[in-house]
Amino acid sequence: MDEATEEVRAFALAFQELLPRFLPGATMAAKAQALGVSPSLLSHWLHGRRLPRPEVLLVLRRLVRSAQIDGTDRLGEDLARVERLLSMARCSPCADCASTCSCGGGRAERDRRNSGGGRPADGDRRNSVAADKPERGIPDSLAALPPAARTALLWNFGATLPEDECGSLVSELSRNRMNPEIEVLLRSAESAGRDTVKIALAALACDED
């Protein structure tokens, strides 16, 4: 992290403080699995060697809310701070340039590694689209969980998400042919007093987009 920019160091330190409060007691591998990334990529983020895409923090926010973690309100504020720091880090110049990046090493579709040394050597990839391929969506993250944990998470989703977000999730699960997971989600939503007709209509609207 010594060669990272100030903005990247700020993000990495804030992310290091935040991560232990997500799935407390779980191993780093389990946390990476829940986020849909490899443990090595998660380690890169924690040490300021690479930056995640903003979608990763959206997945984290969704998982935190659905799990009904103690102190979720404060955790939400800290997540918002980490999101702001990530945005600043992704827009910052590379470590070799003072205010504007002229070396060509500052941005790669705004997914950047922020290390010193200008252009990366072979095998030393930036956090480009290729480097981000391990990142996965909610359906893949659910599929990677043990059955009991998957059911618990889906039940929490159904109990806490509003109808439109439930519908969006149903659409995602349907595209991945995860019918048993949809059934758990809908049962939970119905038990929580959600309108399953609205959920179905929201899912259909997502499918038409």
CSV table of C-alpha atoms in Angstrom, one decimal:
chain,number,residue,atom,x,y,z
A,1,MET,CA,0.0,0.0,0.0
A,2,ASP,CA,3.0,2.3,0.4
A,3,GLU,CA,3.0,3.1,-3.3
A,4,ALA,CA,-0.7,3.7,-3.6
A,5,THR,CA,-2.2,7.1,-3.8
A,6,GLU,CA,-3.6,8.9,-0.7
A,7,GLU,CA,-7.1,8.3,-2.0
A,8,VAL,CA,-6.5,4.5,-2.4
A,9,ARG,CA,-4.9,4.2,1.0
A,10,ALA,CA,-7.9,6.0,2.6
A,11,PHE,CA,-10.3,3.6,0.9
A,12,ALA,CA,-8.3,0.5,1.8
A,13,LEU,CA,-8.1,1.5,5.5
A,14,ALA,CA,-11.8,2.2,5.7
A,15,PHE,CA,-12.5,-1.1,4.0
A,16,GLN,CA,-10.3,-2.9,6.5
A,17,GLU,CA,-12.3,-1.4,9.3
A,18,LEU,CA,-15.6,-2.3,7.7
A,19,LEU,CA,-15.0,-5.9,6.6
A,20,PRO,CA,-14.8,-7.5,10.1
A,21,ARG,CA,-18.3,-6.2,10.9
A,22,PHE,CA,-19.7,-8.1,7.8
A,23,LEU,CA,-20.3,-11.8,8.7
A,24,PRO,CA,-18.5,-11.5,12.0
A,25,GLY,CA,-16.5,-14.6,12.9
A,26,ALA,CA,-16.5,-15.8,9.3
A,27,THR,CA,-13.2,-16.6,7.6
A,28,MET,CA,-11.8,-14.3,4.9
A,29,ALA,CA,-12.6,-17.0,2.3
A,30,ALA,CA,-16.2,-17.2,3.4
A,31,LYS,CA,-16.6,-13.4,3.2
A,32,ALA,CA,-15.0,-13.4,-0.3
A,33,GLN,CA,-17.4,-16.2,-1.3
A,34,ALA,CA,-20.4,-14.2,-0.1
A,35,LEU,CA,-19.3,-11.2,-2.2
A,36,GLY,CA,-18.7,-13.5,-5.2
A,37,VAL,CA,-15.0,-12.9,-5.5
A,38,SER,CA,-11.8,-14.8,-4.9
A,39,PRO,CA,-10.0,-14.5,-1.5
A,40,SER,CA,-6.9,-13.2,-3.4
A,41,LEU,CA,-8.9,-10.4,-5.0
A,42,LEU,CA,-10.4,-9.4,-1.7
A,43,SER,CA,-6.9,-9.3,-0.2
A,44,HIS,CA,-5.9,-6.9,-3.0
A,45,TRP,CA,-8.7,-4.6,-2.1
A,46,LEU,CA,-7.8,-4.6,1.6
A,47,HIS,CA,-4.2,-3.8,0.9
A,48,GLY,CA,-4.8,-1.1,-1.7
A,49,ARG,CA,-3.3,-3.0,-4.6
A,50,ARG,CA,-6.6,-3.0,-6.6
A,51,LEU,CA,-9.9,-1.3,-6.4
A,52,PRO,CA,-13.3,-3.0,-6.6
A,53,ARG,CA,-16.1,-1.9,-8.9
A,54,PRO,CA,-18.9,0.0,-7.2
A,55,GLU,CA,-21.3,-2.9,-7.7
A,56,VAL,CA,-19.4,-4.9,-5.1
A,57,LEU,CA,-20.3,-2.5,-2.4
A,58,LEU,CA,-23.9,-2.6,-3.5
A,59,VAL,CA,-23.8,-6.4,-3.1
A,60,LEU,CA,-22.3,-5.9,0.4
A,61,ARG,CA,-25.0,-3.3,1.3
A,62,ARG,CA,-27.7,-5.7,0.2
A,63,LEU,CA,-26.3,-8.6,2.2
A,64,VAL,CA,-25.9,-6.4,5.3
A,65,ARG,CA,-29.5,-5.2,5.1
A,66,SER,CA,-30.9,-8.7,4.5
A,67,ALA,CA,-28.9,-10.2,7.3
A,68,GLN,CA,-30.3,-7.7,9.8
A,69,ILE,CA,-26.9,-7.2,11.4
A,70,ASP,CA,-26.9,-5.4,14.8
A,71,GLY,CA,-26.1,-1.7,14.3
A,72,THR,CA,-27.2,-1.9,10.7
A,73,ASP,CA,-28.0,1.9,10.6
A,74,ARG,CA,-24.4,2.8,11.7
A,75,LEU,CA,-23.0,0.2,9.4
A,76,GLY,CA,-25.0,1.8,6.5
A,77,GLU,CA,-23.4,5.1,7.3
A,78,ASP,CA,-19.9,3.5,7.2
A,79,LEU,CA,-20.8,1.8,4.0
A,80,ALA,CA,-21.7,5.1,2.5
A,81,ARG,CA,-18.4,6.6,3.6
A,82,VAL,CA,-16.5,3.6,2.0
A,83,GLU,CA,-18.5,4.1,-1.2
A,84,ARG,CA,-17.5,7.8,-1.3
A,85,LEU,CA,-13.8,6.9,-0.7
A,86,LEU,CA,-14.0,4.3,-3.5
A,87,SER,CA,-15.3,6.9,-5.9
A,88,MET,CA,-12.5,9.3,-5.0
A,89,ALA,CA,-9.9,6.6,-5.3
A,90,ARG,CA,-11.2,5.5,-8.7
A,91,CYS,CA,-11.0,9.1,-10.0
A,92,SER,CA,-7.6,9.9,-8.5
A,93,PRO,CA,-4.4,10.1,-10.7
A,94,CYS,CA,-1.8,7.4,-10.6
A,95,ALA,CA,0.9,7.4,-8.0
A,96,ASP,CA,3.5,8.8,-10.4
A,97,CYS,CA,1.6,11.9,-11.4
A,98,ALA,CA,0.9,14.9,-9.2
A,99,SER,CA,-2.5,16.2,-10.4
A,100,THR,CA,-3.2,14.9,-13.8
A,101,CYS,CA,-2.2,11.5,-15.1
A,102,SER,CA,0.1,11.8,-18.2
A,103,CYS,CA,1.8,8.5,-18.0
A,104,GLY,CA,-1.1,6.4,-19.3
A,105,GLY,CA,-1.1,4.5,-16.1
A,106,GLY,CA,-3.8,6.4,-14.2
A,107,ARG,CA,-7.0,4.9,-15.5
A,108,ALA,CA,-8.2,1.8,-17.3
A,109,GLU,CA,-11.9,2.3,-17.7
A,110,ARG,CA,-11.6,3.7,-14.1
A,111,ASP,CA,-10.7,0.3,-12.8
A,112,ARG,CA,-7.2,0.9,-11.7
A,113,ARG,CA,-4.5,-0.7,-9.6
A,114,ASN,CA,-2.9,2.5,-8.3
A,115,SER,CA,0.6,1.2,-7.8
A,116,GLY,CA,3.8,3.1,-8.6
A,117,GLY,CA,5.8,2.2,-11.7
A,118,GLY,CA,3.5,3.6,-14.4
A,119,ARG,CA,2.4,0.9,-16.8
A,120,PRO,CA,2.0,-2.6,-15.4
A,121,ALA,CA,4.4,-5.3,-16.3
A,122,ASP,CA,3.1,-8.6,-17.9
A,123,GLY,CA,1.4,-10.6,-15.2
A,124,ASP,CA,0.9,-7.5,-13.1
A,125,ARG,CA,-2.6,-6.7,-14.1
A,126,ARG,CA,-4.6,-3.6,-13.2
A,127,ASN,CA,-8.0,-3.9,-11.9
A,128,SER,CA,-9.4,-3.9,-15.4
A,129,VAL,CA,-12.4,-5.7,-16.8
A,130,ALA,CA,-10.3,-8.9,-17.1
A,131,ALA,CA,-9.1,-8.6,-13.5
A,132,ASP,CA,-12.7,-8.1,-12.3
A,133,LYS,CA,-14.1,-11.3,-14.0
A,134,PRO,CA,-14.2,-13.2,-10.6
A,135,GLU,CA,-16.8,-10.7,-9.3
A,136,ARG,CA,-20.2,-12.3,-9.4
A,137,GLY,CA,-23.8,-11.3,-8.9
A,138,ILE,CA,-26.3,-12.3,-6.2
A,139,PRO,CA,-27.3,-15.6,-7.9
A,140,ASP,CA,-23.7,-16.8,-8.1
A,141,SER,CA,-23.0,-15.7,-4.5
A,142,LEU,CA,-26.1,-17.6,-3.3
A,143,ALA,CA,-25.0,-20.7,-5.3
A,144,ALA,CA,-21.6,-20.6,-3.6
A,145,LEU,CA,-23.1,-20.7,-0.1
A,146,PRO,CA,-24.0,-23.9,1.8
A,147,PRO,CA,-27.7,-24.8,1.5
A,148,ALA,CA,-28.6,-23.8,5.0
A,149,ALA,CA,-26.8,-20.4,4.7
A,150,ARG,CA,-28.4,-19.9,1.3
A,151,THR,CA,-31.9,-20.6,2.6
A,152,ALA,CA,-31.4,-18.2,5.6
A,153,LEU,CA,-30.1,-15.4,3.4
A,154,LEU,CA,-33.0,-15.8,0.9
A,155,TRP,CA,-35.5,-15.8,3.9
A,156,ASN,CA,-34.0,-12.6,5.1
A,157,PHE,CA,-34.2,-11.1,1.6
A,158,GLY,CA,-37.9,-11.9,1.4
A,159,ALA,CA,-38.6,-10.5,4.9
A,160,THR,CA,-36.7,-7.2,4.4
A,161,LEU,CA,-36.8,-6.2,0.7
A,162,PRO,CA,-39.7,-4.2,-0.7
A,163,GLU,CA,-41.8,-5.8,-3.5
A,164,ASP,CA,-39.9,-4.1,-6.4
A,165,GLU,CA,-36.5,-5.3,-5.2
A,166,CYS,CA,-37.9,-8.8,-4.5
A,167,GLY,CA,-39.2,-8.8,-8.1
A,168,SER,CA,-35.8,-7.8,-9.4
A,169,LEU,CA,-34.2,-10.6,-7.4
A,170,VAL,CA,-36.8,-13.1,-8.6
A,171,SER,CA,-36.0,-12.0,-12.2
A,172,GLU,CA,-32.2,-12.6,-11.5
A,173,LEU,CA,-32.9,-16.0,-10.0
A,174,SER,CA,-35.2,-17.0,-12.8
A,175,ARG,CA,-32.6,-16.2,-15.4
A,176,ASN,CA,-30.3,-18.6,-13.6
A,177,ARG,CA,-33.0,-21.3,-13.2
A,178,MET,CA,-32.9,-21.1,-9.5
A,179,ASN,CA,-36.5,-22.1,-8.9
A,180,PRO,CA,-36.1,-23.6,-5.4
A,181,GLU,CA,-34.5,-20.3,-4.3
A,182,ILE,CA,-37.4,-18.4,-5.8
A,183,GLU,CA,-39.8,-20.5,-3.8
A,184,VAL,CA,-38.0,-19.7,-0.5
A,185,LEU,CA,-37.8,-16.0,-1.3
A,186,LEU,CA,-41.6,-15.8,-2.2
A,187,ARG,CA,-42.6,-17.8,0.9
A,188,SER,CA,-40.6,-15.5,3.1
A,189,ALA,CA,-42.0,-12.4,1.4
A,190,GLU,CA,-45.6,-13.7,1.8
A,191,SER,CA,-45.0,-14.4,5.5
A,192,ALA,CA,-43.7,-10.9,5.9
A,193,GLY,CA,-46.9,-9.5,4.4
A,194,ARG,CA,-45.5,-8.6,1.0
A,195,ASP,CA,-47.8,-8.6,-2.0
A,196,THR,CA,-46.6,-11.5,-4.2
A,197,VAL,CA,-48.7,-10.2,-7.1
A,198,LYS,CA,-46.7,-6.9,-7.0
A,199,ILE,CA,-43.5,-9.0,-6.8
A,200,ALA,CA,-44.5,-11.0,-9.9
A,201,LEU,CA,-45.3,-7.9,-11.8
A,202,ALA,CA,-42.0,-6.3,-10.8
A,203,ALA,CA,-40.2,-9.5,-12.0
A,204,LEU,CA,-42.0,-9.4,-15.3
A,205,ALA,CA,-41.1,-5.7,-15.8
A,206,CYS,CA,-37.4,-6.6,-15.2
A,207,ASP,CA,-37.6,-9.4,-17.7
A,208,GLU,CA,-39.0,-7.0,-20.3
A,209,ASP,CA,-36.1,-4.5,-19.9
